[in-house]
């Protein structure tokens, strides 16, 4: 059976729309329709009940779905295993949002690689929703996130806390003028947004908004301004006097979570990696033993 036919079937089920499935698969809608017809003819059943703006699975379609997902996942795993370098015997994939990489993962990824010899590590930047989808599809082993997904199929664990402090490029910054001197708002996730709204209602609107801490950091160093940045990310700049900790402004922190599929076949490897993550430190190597 052609794997592309099964991928198309699963995508139509997910989107409940032939046009949206075509967009996501980067093919034409007629190609989607043709693939579904091929699959139906090969199986000798109708997989969908097609009504205007309403596509529903038939009973045979419902029965095919878990098998299709299993076959796709198995094929993807097989490709990964076959492609491993000769000196590697396992592979694990992890993803984090841009801010997770900026504020956390970048400081320890090389130590993690060193602590897991024989394991090929695939590390990617993914948005929250995409990471959740890939976890459910079992094409991603582990996601590191600020906002944990609430999905029954996923195991979610809190691994550490990330202090986020108010900093400014001006040594004259205080609680009174922190938001008036080119304040840069960084989106550190839902919990931070709610905290920020409660604490600073009525303050001057941000001069600049960004979803990435690194952009905010570079901006306030080069052009002046203020922002809430993780302490680990600004530590060296505080020591050099390039930035200043505005201590009379309220500060906060964010919990960091890991998520993985509860039926992932690499649980032992995932747990090893999870145990390494809280030890990430910008200055100390991880003990391999």
PDB file of C-alpha atoms in Angstrom:
ATOM      1  CA  UNK A   1       0.000   0.000   0.000  1.00  0.00           C
ATOM      2  CA  UNK A   2       1.348   3.449  -0.969  1.00  0.00           C
ATOM      3  CA  UNK A   3       2.320   5.365   2.182  1.00  0.00           C
ATOM      4  CA  UNK A   4       1.320   8.653   0.503  1.00  0.00           C
ATOM      5  CA  UNK A   5      -2.257   7.423   0.221  1.00  0.00           C
ATOM      6  CA  UNK A   6      -2.371   6.778   3.967  1.00  0.00           C
ATOM      7  CA  UNK A   7      -0.789  10.155   4.762  1.00  0.00           C
ATOM      8  CA  UNK A   8      -3.426  11.853   2.617  1.00  0.00           C
ATOM      9  CA  UNK A   9      -6.196   9.874   4.315  1.00  0.00           C
ATOM     10  CA  UNK A  10      -4.957  10.864   7.801  1.00  0.00           C
ATOM     11  CA  UNK A  11      -4.659  14.530   6.800  1.00  0.00           C
ATOM     12  CA  UNK A  12      -8.211  14.609   5.413  1.00  0.00           C
ATOM     13  CA  UNK A  13      -9.425  13.056   8.667  1.00  0.00           C
ATOM     14  CA  UNK A  14      -7.517  15.675  10.670  1.00  0.00           C
ATOM     15  CA  UNK A  15      -8.741  18.694   8.687  1.00  0.00           C
ATOM     16  CA  UNK A  16     -12.156  17.316   7.626  1.00  0.00           C
ATOM     17  CA  UNK A  17     -11.602  19.254   4.424  1.00  0.00           C
ATOM     18  CA  UNK A  18     -10.056  18.183   1.099  1.00  0.00           C
ATOM     19  CA  UNK A  19      -8.881  21.718   0.297  1.00  0.00           C
ATOM     20  CA  UNK A  20      -7.128  22.254   3.641  1.00  0.00           C
ATOM     21  CA  UNK A  21      -5.564  18.808   3.413  1.00  0.00           C
ATOM     22  CA  UNK A  22      -4.226  19.709  -0.033  1.00  0.00           C
ATOM     23  CA  UNK A  23      -2.675  22.926   1.326  1.00  0.00           C
ATOM     24  CA  UNK A  24      -1.001  21.105   4.201  1.00  0.00           C
ATOM     25  CA  UNK A  25       0.355  18.399   1.888  1.00  0.00           C
ATOM     26  CA  UNK A  26       1.447  20.909  -0.792  1.00  0.00           C
ATOM     27  CA  UNK A  27      -0.552  19.173  -3.520  1.00  0.00           C
ATOM     28  CA  UNK A  28      -3.692  20.065  -5.457  1.00  0.00           C
ATOM     29  CA  UNK A  29      -7.198  19.299  -4.206  1.00  0.00           C
ATOM     30  CA  UNK A  30      -7.776  17.065  -7.224  1.00  0.00           C
ATOM     31  CA  UNK A  31      -4.665  15.081  -6.236  1.00  0.00           C
ATOM     32  CA  UNK A  32      -6.114  14.593  -2.742  1.00  0.00           C
ATOM     33  CA  UNK A  33      -9.400  13.365  -4.212  1.00  0.00           C
ATOM     34  CA  UNK A  34      -7.548  11.013  -6.585  1.00  0.00           C
ATOM     35  CA  UNK A  35      -5.464   9.517  -3.753  1.00  0.00           C
ATOM     36  CA  UNK A  36      -8.535   8.921  -1.588  1.00  0.00           C
ATOM     37  CA  UNK A  37     -10.296   7.210  -4.525  1.00  0.00           C
ATOM     38  CA  UNK A  38      -7.219   5.028  -5.070  1.00  0.00           C
ATOM     39  CA  UNK A  39      -7.201   4.027  -1.416  1.00  0.00           C
ATOM     40  CA  UNK A  40     -10.925   3.292  -1.411  1.00  0.00           C
ATOM     41  CA  UNK A  41     -10.656   1.214  -4.590  1.00  0.00           C
ATOM     42  CA  UNK A  42      -7.692  -0.712  -3.184  1.00  0.00           C
ATOM     43  CA  UNK A  43      -9.563  -1.525   0.018  1.00  0.00           C
ATOM     44  CA  UNK A  44     -12.937  -1.997  -1.631  1.00  0.00           C
ATOM     45  CA  UNK A  45     -14.765   0.300   0.801  1.00  0.00           C
ATOM     46  CA  UNK A  46     -15.900   3.911   1.114  1.00  0.00           C
ATOM     47  CA  UNK A  47     -13.840   5.754   3.704  1.00  0.00           C
ATOM     48  CA  UNK A  48     -15.749   9.053   3.838  1.00  0.00           C
ATOM     49  CA  UNK A  49     -19.328  10.254   3.745  1.00  0.00           C
ATOM     50  CA  UNK A  50     -19.081  13.327   1.557  1.00  0.00           C
ATOM     51  CA  UNK A  51     -21.637  16.054   2.187  1.00  0.00           C
ATOM     52  CA  UNK A  52     -21.393  19.760   1.484  1.00  0.00           C
ATOM     53  CA  UNK A  53     -18.984  21.278   4.043  1.00  0.00           C
ATOM     54  CA  UNK A  54     -19.254  18.119   6.105  1.00  0.00           C
ATOM     55  CA  UNK A  55     -16.859  15.188   5.628  1.00  0.00           C
ATOM     56  CA  UNK A  56     -17.363  12.281   8.021  1.00  0.00           C
ATOM     57  CA  UNK A  57     -15.634   8.920   8.357  1.00  0.00           C
ATOM     58  CA  UNK A  58     -17.532   5.759   7.531  1.00  0.00           C
ATOM     59  CA  UNK A  59     -17.272   2.751   9.846  1.00  0.00           C
ATOM     60  CA  UNK A  60     -14.485   1.222   7.677  1.00  0.00           C
ATOM     61  CA  UNK A  61     -12.740   4.607   7.735  1.00  0.00           C
ATOM     62  CA  UNK A  62     -12.856   4.636  11.542  1.00  0.00           C
ATOM     63  CA  UNK A  63     -11.303   1.175  11.622  1.00  0.00           C
ATOM     64  CA  UNK A  64      -8.581   2.122   9.132  1.00  0.00           C
ATOM     65  CA  UNK A  65      -7.469   5.281  10.990  1.00  0.00           C
ATOM     66  CA  UNK A  66      -5.432   3.708  13.844  1.00  0.00           C
ATOM     67  CA  UNK A  67      -3.798   1.275  11.407  1.00  0.00           C
ATOM     68  CA  UNK A  68      -2.900   4.116   9.031  1.00  0.00           C
ATOM     69  CA  UNK A  69      -1.293   6.128  11.842  1.00  0.00           C
ATOM     70  CA  UNK A  70       0.640   3.079  13.026  1.00  0.00           C
ATOM     71  CA  UNK A  71       1.923   2.303   9.533  1.00  0.00           C
ATOM     72  CA  UNK A  72       3.002   5.927   8.939  1.00  0.00           C
ATOM     73  CA  UNK A  73       4.778   6.106  12.300  1.00  0.00           C
ATOM     74  CA  UNK A  74       6.469   2.756  11.707  1.00  0.00           C
ATOM     75  CA  UNK A  75       7.705   3.844   8.285  1.00  0.00           C
ATOM     76  CA  UNK A  76       9.068   7.116   9.662  1.00  0.00           C
ATOM     77  CA  UNK A  77      10.862   5.286  12.450  1.00  0.00           C
ATOM     78  CA  UNK A  78      12.274   2.800   9.962  1.00  0.00           C
ATOM     79  CA  UNK A  79      13.673   5.596   7.790  1.00  0.00           C
ATOM     80  CA  UNK A  80      15.299   7.161  10.850  1.00  0.00           C
ATOM     81  CA  UNK A  81      16.861   3.868  12.002  1.00  0.00           C
ATOM     82  CA  UNK A  82      18.199   3.007   8.546  1.00  0.00           C
ATOM     83  CA  UNK A  83      19.699   6.470   8.139  1.00  0.00           C
ATOM     84  CA  UNK A  84      21.615   6.420  11.454  1.00  0.00           C
ATOM     85  CA  UNK A  85      25.383   6.790  11.230  1.00  0.00           C
ATOM     86  CA  UNK A  86      27.419   3.627  11.836  1.00  0.00           C
ATOM     87  CA  UNK A  87      28.549   4.808  15.278  1.00  0.00           C
ATOM     88  CA  UNK A  88      24.999   5.608  16.442  1.00  0.00           C
ATOM     89  CA  UNK A  89      22.521   2.986  17.633  1.00  0.00           C
ATOM     90  CA  UNK A  90      19.554   5.154  18.644  1.00  0.00           C
ATOM     91  CA  UNK A  91      17.982   8.479  17.745  1.00  0.00           C
ATOM     92  CA  UNK A  92      15.807  10.832  19.755  1.00  0.00           C
ATOM     93  CA  UNK A  93      14.155  14.035  18.572  1.00  0.00           C
ATOM     94  CA  UNK A  94      13.328  17.042  20.703  1.00  0.00           C
ATOM     95  CA  UNK A  95      11.833  20.430  19.963  1.00  0.00           C
ATOM     96  CA  UNK A  96      11.473  23.705  21.781  1.00  0.00           C
ATOM     97  CA  UNK A  97       9.899  27.056  20.998  1.00  0.00           C
ATOM     98  CA  UNK A  98      12.282  29.899  20.033  1.00  0.00           C
ATOM     99  CA  UNK A  99      12.107  31.305  23.562  1.00  0.00           C
ATOM    100  CA  UNK A 100      12.866  27.923  25.125  1.00  0.00           C
ATOM    101  CA  UNK A 101      16.006  27.738  22.995  1.00  0.00           C
ATOM    102  CA  UNK A 102      17.011  31.335  23.802  1.00  0.00           C
ATOM    103  CA  UNK A 103      16.489  31.112  27.532  1.00  0.00           C
ATOM    104  CA  UNK A 104      17.150  27.486  28.380  1.00  0.00           C
ATOM    105  CA  UNK A 105      18.187  24.822  25.881  1.00  0.00           C
ATOM    106  CA  UNK A 106      21.061  26.714  24.258  1.00  0.00           C
ATOM    107  CA  UNK A 107      23.003  26.632  27.522  1.00  0.00           C
ATOM    108  CA  UNK A 108      23.193  22.872  27.798  1.00  0.00           C
ATOM    109  CA  UNK A 109      22.571  21.176  24.479  1.00  0.00           C
ATOM    110  CA  UNK A 110      26.266  20.392  23.903  1.00  0.00           C
ATOM    111  CA  UNK A 111      26.541  18.894  27.391  1.00  0.00           C
ATOM    112  CA  UNK A 112      23.478  16.727  26.727  1.00  0.00           C
ATOM    113  CA  UNK A 113      25.010  15.440  23.500  1.00  0.00           C
ATOM    114  CA  UNK A 114      28.223  14.607  25.372  1.00  0.00           C
ATOM    115  CA  UNK A 115      26.303  12.791  28.107  1.00  0.00           C
ATOM    116  CA  UNK A 116      24.459  10.532  25.623  1.00  0.00           C
ATOM    117  CA  UNK A 117      27.129   8.775  23.522  1.00  0.00           C
ATOM    118  CA  UNK A 118      25.792   6.544  20.791  1.00  0.00           C
ATOM    119  CA  UNK A 119      22.558   8.529  20.549  1.00  0.00           C
ATOM    120  CA  UNK A 120      21.827  10.705  17.530  1.00  0.00           C
ATOM    121  CA  UNK A 121      20.019  13.808  18.739  1.00  0.00           C
ATOM    122  CA  UNK A 122      17.684  15.760  16.448  1.00  0.00           C
ATOM    123  CA  UNK A 123      16.977  19.198  17.927  1.00  0.00           C
ATOM    124  CA  UNK A 124      14.536  21.581  16.254  1.00  0.00           C
ATOM    125  CA  UNK A 125      12.713  24.860  16.782  1.00  0.00           C
ATOM    126  CA  UNK A 126       8.957  24.297  16.665  1.00  0.00           C
ATOM    127  CA  UNK A 127       5.896  26.314  17.634  1.00  0.00           C
ATOM    128  CA  UNK A 128       3.799  25.026  20.537  1.00  0.00           C
ATOM    129  CA  UNK A 129       0.907  23.745  18.401  1.00  0.00           C
ATOM    130  CA  UNK A 130       3.177  22.061  15.868  1.00  0.00           C
ATOM    131  CA  UNK A 131       5.129  20.323  18.644  1.00  0.00           C
ATOM    132  CA  UNK A 132       1.904  19.000  20.153  1.00  0.00           C
ATOM    133  CA  UNK A 133       0.730  17.685  16.780  1.00  0.00           C
ATOM    134  CA  UNK A 134       4.055  15.968  16.090  1.00  0.00           C
ATOM    135  CA  UNK A 135       4.043  14.373  19.549  1.00  0.00           C
ATOM    136  CA  UNK A 136       0.585  12.960  18.889  1.00  0.00           C
ATOM    137  CA  UNK A 137       1.748  11.685  15.492  1.00  0.00           C
ATOM    138  CA  UNK A 138       4.792  10.175  17.260  1.00  0.00           C
ATOM    139  CA  UNK A 139       7.211  11.804  14.844  1.00  0.00           C
ATOM    140  CA  UNK A 140       8.625  13.888  17.702  1.00  0.00           C
ATOM    141  CA  UNK A 141       9.859  12.250  20.907  1.00  0.00           C
ATOM    142  CA  UNK A 142      10.058  15.163  23.323  1.00  0.00           C
ATOM    143  CA  UNK A 143       8.879  18.779  23.452  1.00  0.00           C
ATOM    144  CA  UNK A 144      10.128  21.397  25.919  1.00  0.00           C
ATOM    145  CA  UNK A 145       7.495  24.065  26.522  1.00  0.00           C
ATOM    146  CA  UNK A 146       6.347  26.943  28.733  1.00  0.00           C
ATOM    147  CA  UNK A 147       2.650  26.095  28.308  1.00  0.00           C
ATOM    148  CA  UNK A 148       2.024  22.357  28.737  1.00  0.00           C
ATOM    149  CA  UNK A 149      -0.498  20.763  26.348  1.00  0.00           C
ATOM    150  CA  UNK A 150      -3.571  19.288  28.023  1.00  0.00           C
ATOM    151  CA  UNK A 151      -3.950  16.127  25.959  1.00  0.00           C
ATOM    152  CA  UNK A 152      -4.664  12.723  27.478  1.00  0.00           C
ATOM    153  CA  UNK A 153      -2.233  10.890  25.202  1.00  0.00           C
ATOM    154  CA  UNK A 154       0.712  12.997  26.396  1.00  0.00           C
ATOM    155  CA  UNK A 155       2.730  12.763  29.600  1.00  0.00           C
ATOM    156  CA  UNK A 156       3.658  16.226  30.918  1.00  0.00           C
ATOM    157  CA  UNK A 157       6.270  16.881  33.616  1.00  0.00           C
ATOM    158  CA  UNK A 158       7.554  20.100  35.160  1.00  0.00           C
ATOM    159  CA  UNK A 159      11.350  20.082  35.114  1.00  0.00           C
ATOM    160  CA  UNK A 160      12.487  23.471  36.426  1.00  0.00           C
ATOM    161  CA  UNK A 161      11.722  27.132  37.016  1.00  0.00           C
ATOM    162  CA  UNK A 162      13.139  29.996  34.951  1.00  0.00           C
ATOM    163  CA  UNK A 163      13.505  33.382  36.729  1.00  0.00           C
ATOM    164  CA  UNK A 164      12.519  36.329  34.526  1.00  0.00           C
ATOM    165  CA  UNK A 165      13.689  39.751  35.695  1.00  0.00           C
ATOM    166  CA  UNK A 166      13.126  43.383  34.630  1.00  0.00           C
ATOM    167  CA  UNK A 167      16.227  44.847  32.990  1.00  0.00           C
ATOM    168  CA  UNK A 168      17.007  48.150  31.329  1.00  0.00           C
ATOM    169  CA  UNK A 169      19.716  49.707  29.224  1.00  0.00           C
ATOM    170  CA  UNK A 170      19.544  52.806  31.431  1.00  0.00           C
ATOM    171  CA  UNK A 171      21.086  52.954  34.902  1.00  0.00           C
ATOM    172  CA  UNK A 172      18.455  55.543  35.845  1.00  0.00           C
ATOM    173  CA  UNK A 173      15.535  53.128  35.311  1.00  0.00           C
ATOM    174  CA  UNK A 174      13.113  52.800  38.220  1.00  0.00           C
ATOM    175  CA  UNK A 175       9.662  51.446  38.899  1.00  0.00           C
ATOM    176  CA  UNK A 176       8.239  54.837  37.880  1.00  0.00           C
ATOM    177  CA  UNK A 177       9.839  55.061  34.433  1.00  0.00           C
ATOM    178  CA  UNK A 178      10.503  51.394  33.510  1.00  0.00           C
ATOM    179  CA  UNK A 179       7.660  51.293  30.967  1.00  0.00           C
ATOM    180  CA  UNK A 180       8.242  54.813  29.639  1.00  0.00           C
ATOM    181  CA  UNK A 181      11.741  54.286  28.222  1.00  0.00           C
ATOM    182  CA  UNK A 182      11.228  52.155  25.092  1.00  0.00           C
ATOM    183  CA  UNK A 183       9.689  49.172  26.871  1.00  0.00           C
ATOM    184  CA  UNK A 184       9.885  45.949  24.827  1.00  0.00           C
ATOM    185  CA  UNK A 185       7.195  43.363  25.536  1.00  0.00           C
ATOM    186  CA  UNK A 186       8.332  39.759  25.124  1.00  0.00           C
ATOM    187  CA  UNK A 187       5.728  37.002  24.924  1.00  0.00           C
ATOM    188  CA  UNK A 188       6.901  34.432  27.466  1.00  0.00           C
ATOM    189  CA  UNK A 189       3.716  32.395  27.146  1.00  0.00           C
ATOM    190  CA  UNK A 190       0.164  32.450  28.469  1.00  0.00           C
ATOM    191  CA  UNK A 191       0.969  32.460  32.183  1.00  0.00           C
ATOM    192  CA  UNK A 192       3.374  35.382  31.770  1.00  0.00           C
ATOM    193  CA  UNK A 193       0.840  37.342  29.697  1.00  0.00           C
ATOM    194  CA  UNK A 194      -1.814  36.958  32.404  1.00  0.00           C
ATOM    195  CA  UNK A 195       0.640  37.977  35.148  1.00  0.00           C
ATOM    196  CA  UNK A 196       1.814  40.975  33.118  1.00  0.00           C
ATOM    197  CA  UNK A 197      -1.765  42.146  32.507  1.00  0.00           C
ATOM    198  CA  UNK A 198      -2.610  41.936  36.228  1.00  0.00           C
ATOM    199  CA  UNK A 199       0.537  43.654  37.432  1.00  0.00           C
ATOM    200  CA  UNK A 200       0.887  46.481  34.954  1.00  0.00           C
ATOM    201  CA  UNK A 201      -2.618  47.571  33.937  1.00  0.00           C
ATOM    202  CA  UNK A 202      -2.629  51.203  32.836  1.00  0.00           C
ATOM    203  CA  UNK A 203       1.092  51.415  32.119  1.00  0.00           C
ATOM    204  CA  UNK A 204       2.449  52.943  28.909  1.00  0.00           C
ATOM    205  CA  UNK A 205       1.891  50.586  25.930  1.00  0.00           C
ATOM    206  CA  UNK A 206       5.017  48.723  24.735  1.00  0.00           C
ATOM    207  CA  UNK A 207       7.360  50.483  22.353  1.00  0.00           C
ATOM    208  CA  UNK A 208       8.003  47.134  20.648  1.00  0.00           C
ATOM    209  CA  UNK A 209       6.538  43.613  20.835  1.00  0.00           C
ATOM    210  CA  UNK A 210       8.273  40.355  20.024  1.00  0.00           C
ATOM    211  CA  UNK A 211       7.832  36.644  20.609  1.00  0.00           C
ATOM    212  CA  UNK A 212      11.584  36.083  20.901  1.00  0.00           C
ATOM    213  CA  UNK A 213      13.732  37.031  23.869  1.00  0.00           C
ATOM    214  CA  UNK A 214      16.908  37.228  21.796  1.00  0.00           C
ATOM    215  CA  UNK A 215      15.419  39.967  19.616  1.00  0.00           C
ATOM    216  CA  UNK A 216      14.411  41.979  22.687  1.00  0.00           C
ATOM    217  CA  UNK A 217      17.848  41.544  24.264  1.00  0.00           C
ATOM    218  CA  UNK A 218      19.726  42.690  21.159  1.00  0.00           C
ATOM    219  CA  UNK A 219      17.368  45.629  20.737  1.00  0.00           C
ATOM    220  CA  UNK A 220      17.713  47.064  24.235  1.00  0.00           C
ATOM    221  CA  UNK A 221      21.498  46.602  24.225  1.00  0.00           C
ATOM    222  CA  UNK A 222      21.896  48.424  20.912  1.00  0.00           C
ATOM    223  CA  UNK A 223      19.109  51.023  21.143  1.00  0.00           C
ATOM    224  CA  UNK A 224      18.285  51.269  24.835  1.00  0.00           C
ATOM    225  CA  UNK A 225      15.028  50.297  26.454  1.00  0.00           C
ATOM    226  CA  UNK A 226      13.696  47.848  29.004  1.00  0.00           C
ATOM    227  CA  UNK A 227      12.196  44.347  29.017  1.00  0.00           C
ATOM    228  CA  UNK A 228      11.532  41.243  31.072  1.00  0.00           C
ATOM    229  CA  UNK A 229      14.322  38.777  30.212  1.00  0.00           C
ATOM    230  CA  UNK A 230      15.361  35.480  31.835  1.00  0.00           C
ATOM    231  CA  UNK A 231      18.141  36.045  34.337  1.00  0.00           C
ATOM    232  CA  UNK A 232      20.408  33.436  32.742  1.00  0.00           C
ATOM    233  CA  UNK A 233      20.189  35.242  29.403  1.00  0.00           C
ATOM    234  CA  UNK A 234      21.248  38.654  30.756  1.00  0.00           C
ATOM    235  CA  UNK A 235      23.727  37.588  33.443  1.00  0.00           C
ATOM    236  CA  UNK A 236      26.861  38.436  31.483  1.00  0.00           C
ATOM    237  CA  UNK A 237      25.432  41.764  30.309  1.00  0.00           C
ATOM    238  CA  UNK A 238      24.626  42.736  33.903  1.00  0.00           C
ATOM    239  CA  UNK A 239      28.187  41.915  34.954  1.00  0.00           C
ATOM    240  CA  UNK A 240      29.603  44.067  32.140  1.00  0.00           C
ATOM    241  CA  UNK A 241      27.333  46.994  32.986  1.00  0.00           C
ATOM    242  CA  UNK A 242      25.603  46.830  29.590  1.00  0.00           C
ATOM    243  CA  UNK A 243      22.244  46.258  31.284  1.00  0.00           C
ATOM    244  CA  UNK A 244      20.835  47.011  34.724  1.00  0.00           C
ATOM    245  CA  UNK A 245      18.511  44.984  36.932  1.00  0.00           C
ATOM    246  CA  UNK A 246      15.603  47.241  37.940  1.00  0.00           C
ATOM    247  CA  UNK A 247      15.004  45.659  41.327  1.00  0.00           C
ATOM    248  CA  UNK A 248      12.008  47.734  42.426  1.00  0.00           C
ATOM    249  CA  UNK A 249       9.910  46.453  39.500  1.00  0.00           C
ATOM    250  CA  UNK A 250       7.983  43.228  40.134  1.00  0.00           C
ATOM    251  CA  UNK A 251       9.650  40.140  38.682  1.00  0.00           C
ATOM    252  CA  UNK A 252       8.321  36.682  37.868  1.00  0.00           C
ATOM    253  CA  UNK A 253       9.352  33.229  36.678  1.00  0.00           C
ATOM    254  CA  UNK A 254       8.150  30.567  34.268  1.00  0.00           C
ATOM    255  CA  UNK A 255       7.880  26.849  34.799  1.00  0.00           C
ATOM    256  CA  UNK A 256       9.410  24.741  32.048  1.00  0.00           C
ATOM    257  CA  UNK A 257       7.683  21.498  31.095  1.00  0.00           C
ATOM    258  CA  UNK A 258       8.489  18.458  28.991  1.00  0.00           C
ATOM    259  CA  UNK A 259       5.876  16.487  27.087  1.00  0.00           C
ATOM    260  CA  UNK A 260       6.028  13.124  25.342  1.00  0.00           C
ATOM    261  CA  UNK A 261       3.602  10.485  24.098  1.00  0.00           C
ATOM    262  CA  UNK A 262       2.735   7.971  26.811  1.00  0.00           C
ATOM    263  CA  UNK A 263       3.073   5.109  24.293  1.00  0.00           C
ATOM    264  CA  UNK A 264       6.449   6.192  22.934  1.00  0.00           C
ATOM    265  CA  UNK A 265       8.681   3.131  22.480  1.00  0.00           C
ATOM    266  CA  UNK A 266      11.773   5.069  23.586  1.00  0.00           C
ATOM    267  CA  UNK A 267      10.612   5.825  27.127  1.00  0.00           C
ATOM    268  CA  UNK A 268      13.913   4.807  28.712  1.00  0.00           C
ATOM    269  CA  UNK A 269      15.879   7.131  26.436  1.00  0.00           C
ATOM    270  CA  UNK A 270      13.353   9.932  26.960  1.00  0.00           C
ATOM    271  CA  UNK A 271      13.608   9.584  30.739  1.00  0.00           C
ATOM    272  CA  UNK A 272      17.400   9.770  30.522  1.00  0.00           C
ATOM    273  CA  UNK A 273      17.147  13.008  28.572  1.00  0.00           C
ATOM    274  CA  UNK A 274      14.525  14.431  30.946  1.00  0.00           C
ATOM    275  CA  UNK A 275      16.817  13.747  33.912  1.00  0.00           C
ATOM    276  CA  UNK A 276      19.577  15.719  32.177  1.00  0.00           C
ATOM    277  CA  UNK A 277      17.454  18.764  31.365  1.00  0.00           C
ATOM    278  CA  UNK A 278      17.156  20.251  34.899  1.00  0.00           C
ATOM    279  CA  UNK A 279      20.967  20.126  35.157  1.00  0.00           C
ATOM    280  CA  UNK A 280      21.420  22.498  32.229  1.00  0.00           C
ATOM    281  CA  UNK A 281      23.757  25.229  33.382  1.00  0.00           C
ATOM    282  CA  UNK A 282      25.685  27.806  31.410  1.00  0.00           C
ATOM    283  CA  UNK A 283      28.862  27.204  33.395  1.00  0.00           C
ATOM    284  CA  UNK A 284      28.996  23.611  34.625  1.00  0.00           C
ATOM    285  CA  UNK A 285      29.266  20.451  32.487  1.00  0.00           C
ATOM    286  CA  UNK A 286      26.789  17.630  33.010  1.00  0.00           C
ATOM    287  CA  UNK A 287      28.258  14.592  34.736  1.00  0.00           C
ATOM    288  CA  UNK A 288      28.038  11.678  32.306  1.00  0.00           C
ATOM    289  CA  UNK A 289      28.055   9.194  35.187  1.00  0.00           C
TER     290      UNK A 289
END
